[in-house]
C-alpha cells in the first residue's frame, strides 16, 4: 500500500510527522509548565480537551497532505510545509526559552525584542539551546514519521470510509473505495469511537471555565498568530472612582496648608481638574521641556481651546482630553512633608554645613539588596554554605573569607557590616587590601534605606521611576519613550533652575548661583529599547553610550576595547569620560547631575578577560547547576570594585565633600536558587524586587531608614535634601519647596508614613515586560500580591512576615478561590488586605494609563 500516492513520497509522511511531533511537544511542555497552578482533579478532567486543537491541526495536515487532488495537493503541501516551518521555529524557541529561564515565551514580546538590534543580540545569546531542542525534535519527527503516518492513515481512513459508507451507501465510485476493504464492523467501530470521543470532549470543552483553560490549551501556530493582532487602544479620560470610597470621603479631606495643596480626591470633575492647576508663582516666561502639565495650559488664551487642542492630539477622534497629575485629587497620595527631618540630620546641619553641589545617581543593574552587601547569616549566604554540605571545616572557612571579600565597598556605602566571622582583622584587611576605603569620619556617610522595592523589574521603566518620581506605565515595553512623562523629571527641574537664573551669573563662585548640567553615562549600548531617545525624553542634556565611545574618533578610543557581553564594554571604558565630565564641570563652574548605569551584573554576567572567576558555589552534580548564580556573584564582586573606583575618582577630583551620591538597584534578579522561574521576565518573585537605596554624603550622619518605599521616593528625597541642606538659592528653593508637593513619593529624609487615615502606602511594581503582571505590596502590611493583567497568569499571594523569601506561595487562577484559600491559611486580615489590594491595583493600572495619556498607534 502506498501511503501517499503522489509526488514527493518521502516528504509527506515527514511533514505530517513534523506537524504532529512539534504541536504535541509544545502542548506537553506548556502543560508541564502549568502543572503547579492547576488542581489535579480539574487537570485530569480537562486533560483530553487540552489536546483537541492539536488533533484537529494534525487531521488538517493529514487531509491537506493526502486527500487533495492534483494542484490542490501541491497547495496543501505548501501550506503544511509553511505551518511546519513556523512550528519548528516557534516550538524550538519555546523549549530553549523554558530551558534558560523556566518561563513561557510570549510572542509579541519576542517580536518587539527582535526588532531592535541589542534585543536581537539578547535573543541570539539564547540560541544554542533553541538549536539543540530544534534538532532533537526534528530527529524525533524523522524517526516517528512512518509510525505517525501509519496510525493517522489507519484511523482516519477507517473513519473516512465508514463515514463515506454511511452517507453514500449506494454509490460505488467513491475516491475512498480504493482503500483496502475493511470488515464492516471494525469500520463502524472506528467511526463510533471517534464520534463519541469527540462529543464527550466537546461537551467538557464547553463546560470548562475559560480561565485558565483557554490559555492552557493554546496551540501553536494559533498562539503565535494571536500575538500579532493589535489590541484596541483605551482612551481613558476621566479618573475612575477610587474603589475604597470610605477612605476618600469628604470628612477626611484635608485643607490647603502653607505649601501643602490640600487633599480632596473626587471633589471635581476632571474638566475642572485642569483649571485647578494654577500657574505657580514661580512660572517662568516660557516653560522648558517636561512641564507640559503647566505649559499646555498657558499656551492658549482660553481654557476651552487648550482642552480641545489637547484632546485631538491624544485620542484621535476621541473626546478625551489631555490628562495631568494633580496631587490634591490623587486618592493614593500620602505626604510626609509635614513631619520634621530625621533628628540626626537636623543635628548634623546645626553642627556643620552639608553642601550638595553635585548629585550623582548610580543606577545599579540587577542589584539585589542581599548582595549590597552580602552578609554572613543571610538567606543567600546560608544557601551557599548549605550547598557545600560535604566540605571540611577548613574549606568552609576559606569559602567564608572569599565571600567576605565579595562586597566590601557595598558594606562601606551602606554602613551595613557583612559580619563575617574571620579569625582576625588583619586577615580581613588583607582580603580587602585593594578595595576602596571610605575616608568619611566615623559615623558619617548618609542614609541607607532598608526595605525598599523597585517600581519596575524592567530596567528602563525603573529608571523613569527613579529619575522622574512617577509610576511607569503598565503596558509592554517603553511607551514612556514616546510619551510625555506626567511629572517633570529631576533633570527638567534643574533645567528650570538654570532658566530662572540670570545669564550674567555664569561666572558665579557661590554654587547656589551656578548652572546645572545633566549627563548620562554607561559603557553599554544605547540602542536597546531606544534608550537614546528615552534619555532625551527624560531631560538629559548629554548622554554617552557604547556607540559614542566605540568609534575611532572618540576621545578615549583605544585599540583592544573588548565587548564583554551582548550589550557592550566593561565598565572602566567609561572611566575617562566620567573623569572628563567632572573636570569640565569644575572648570566651567557648573553643578553636575550625573547618572551612571552599571551593566556587568546584567545577564549573561560576562567578565573581562583576566578577571579571576571564583567558585562561590560548589562545582558538582549537574555541570550547569548554580552556574548562573555563580557568574552573577562574580560580576557582583567586579562591580563592587568598580563602584570603589568611581568613589575614588570622586574623591581624587576633590568634589566628594560636596556630592550627594544616590545608589539604587534598578531591580533584583531571580535565580533557580530562589524560584522555579528565573530572571525578571514575567516573573513576580520577590527576589526581583528587593533593591538597595542609599543617599551617600560624607558630611551626613550614617542612618538606617527602615521603609517599605519604592524608587519613586528618590526624586522627592533629592529635592528635600537640596532644600534642607541649603544648597539652593532663594528662587530655586522656593520652586523646589513648591514642586516637591506635587510628587507621589514620600521623602526618605523624614519618617515614612506606612498609612494615613486608614489609607495604606501602596507599593506598585511593574513586572517585566510591563503589561502582563503587577507586583502589589504595601508598607502597612507584610502581604504581597502578584496580579495578572492578562488571562495568561495566575494570582499569587505571599505573607512576607512568615515567608520572606517566598518559598511557599499561594497561587490560583481564580481570584475568589485565592481569597478563600488565603483566608483559610493566613487568616481574615490577610484575605481582607488581598481584596483591597486587587481593587486598588486595578484602579492604579487604569490611572497610570490615564496619566500617561496612553494610546496606541
Ligand atoms: C476595536 O475598535 C474597532 C473600531 O473602534 C471596533 O470595530 C472593533 O470591534 C474593536 N475591536 C475589539 C477587539 O474591541
Ligand atoms: C491654541 O489652540 C489652537 C487650537 O484651538 C491651536 O491650533 C494652537 O496651536 C494653540 N496654540 C498653541 C500656542 O499651542
Ligand atoms: C596579611 O598579608 C601579609 C603580607 O602579605 C602577610 O604577611 C600576613 O601573614 C597576612 N595575614 C593574614 C592573617 O593572612
Ligand atoms: C551619543 O550617541 C547618540 C546616538 O547614538 C547621540 O544621540 C548622542 O548625542 C551622542 N552623545 C554625545 C555626547 O555625542
Ligand atoms: C572632606 O571633609 C573632611 C572633614 O570634614 C576632610 O578631612 C577631608 O579632607 C575633606 N575631603 C576633601 C576631598 O576635601
Ligand atoms: C518592610 O517589609 C518587610 C516585609 O514585609 C517587613 O519585615 C518590615 O518590617 C517592613 N519594614 C517597615 C519599616 O515597615
PDB file of N, CA and C and ligand atoms in Angstrom, residues 424 426-428 430, ligand 3:
ATOM      1  N   UNK A 424      40.861  37.133  62.151  1.00  0.00           N
ATOM      2  CA  UNK A 424      41.472  38.368  62.649  1.00  0.00           C
ATOM      3  C   UNK A 424      41.132  39.535  61.740  1.00  0.00           C
ATOM      4  N   UNK A 426      43.289  41.441  60.748  1.00  0.00           N
ATOM      5  CA  UNK A 426      44.394  41.512  59.805  1.00  0.00           C
ATOM      6  C   UNK A 426      44.035  40.762  58.528  1.00  0.00           C
ATOM      7  N   UNK A 427      43.419  39.575  58.695  1.00  0.00           N
ATOM      8  CA  UNK A 427      43.016  38.795  57.530  1.00  0.00           C
ATOM      9  C   UNK A 427      42.008  39.582  56.708  1.00  0.00           C
ATOM     10  N   UNK A 428      41.075  40.190  57.403  1.00  0.00           N
ATOM     11  CA  UNK A 428      40.063  40.985  56.722  1.00  0.00           C
ATOM     12  C   UNK A 428      40.731  42.095  55.917  1.00  0.00           C
ATOM     13  N   UNK A 430      43.726  42.118  54.812  1.00  0.00           N
ATOM     14  CA  UNK A 430      44.433  41.505  53.689  1.00  0.00           C
ATOM     15  C   UNK A 430      43.475  41.220  52.535  1.00  0.00           C
TER      16      UNK A 430
HETATM   17  C1  LIG B   3      48.458  39.504  55.531  1.00  0.00           C
HETATM   18  O1  LIG B   3      49.377  39.801  54.484  1.00  0.00           O
HETATM   19  C2  LIG B   3      50.709  39.882  54.916  1.00  0.00           C
HETATM   20  C3  LIG B   3      51.576  40.323  53.755  1.00  0.00           C
HETATM   21  O2  LIG B   3      51.160  39.711  52.567  1.00  0.00           O
HETATM   22  C4  LIG B   3      51.150  38.503  55.468  1.00  0.00           C
HETATM   23  O3  LIG B   3      52.466  38.577  55.930  1.00  0.00           O
HETATM   24  C5  LIG B   3      50.232  38.126  56.625  1.00  0.00           C
HETATM   25  O4  LIG B   3      50.530  36.842  57.089  1.00  0.00           O
HETATM   26  C6  LIG B   3      48.787  38.164  56.176  1.00  0.00           C
HETATM   27  N1  LIG B   3      47.947  37.949  57.330  1.00  0.00           N
HETATM   28  C7  LIG B   3      46.960  37.045  57.362  1.00  0.00           C
HETATM   29  C8  LIG B   3      46.198  36.921  58.647  1.00  0.00           C
HETATM   30  O5  LIG B   3      46.668  36.363  56.399  1.00  0.00           O
END
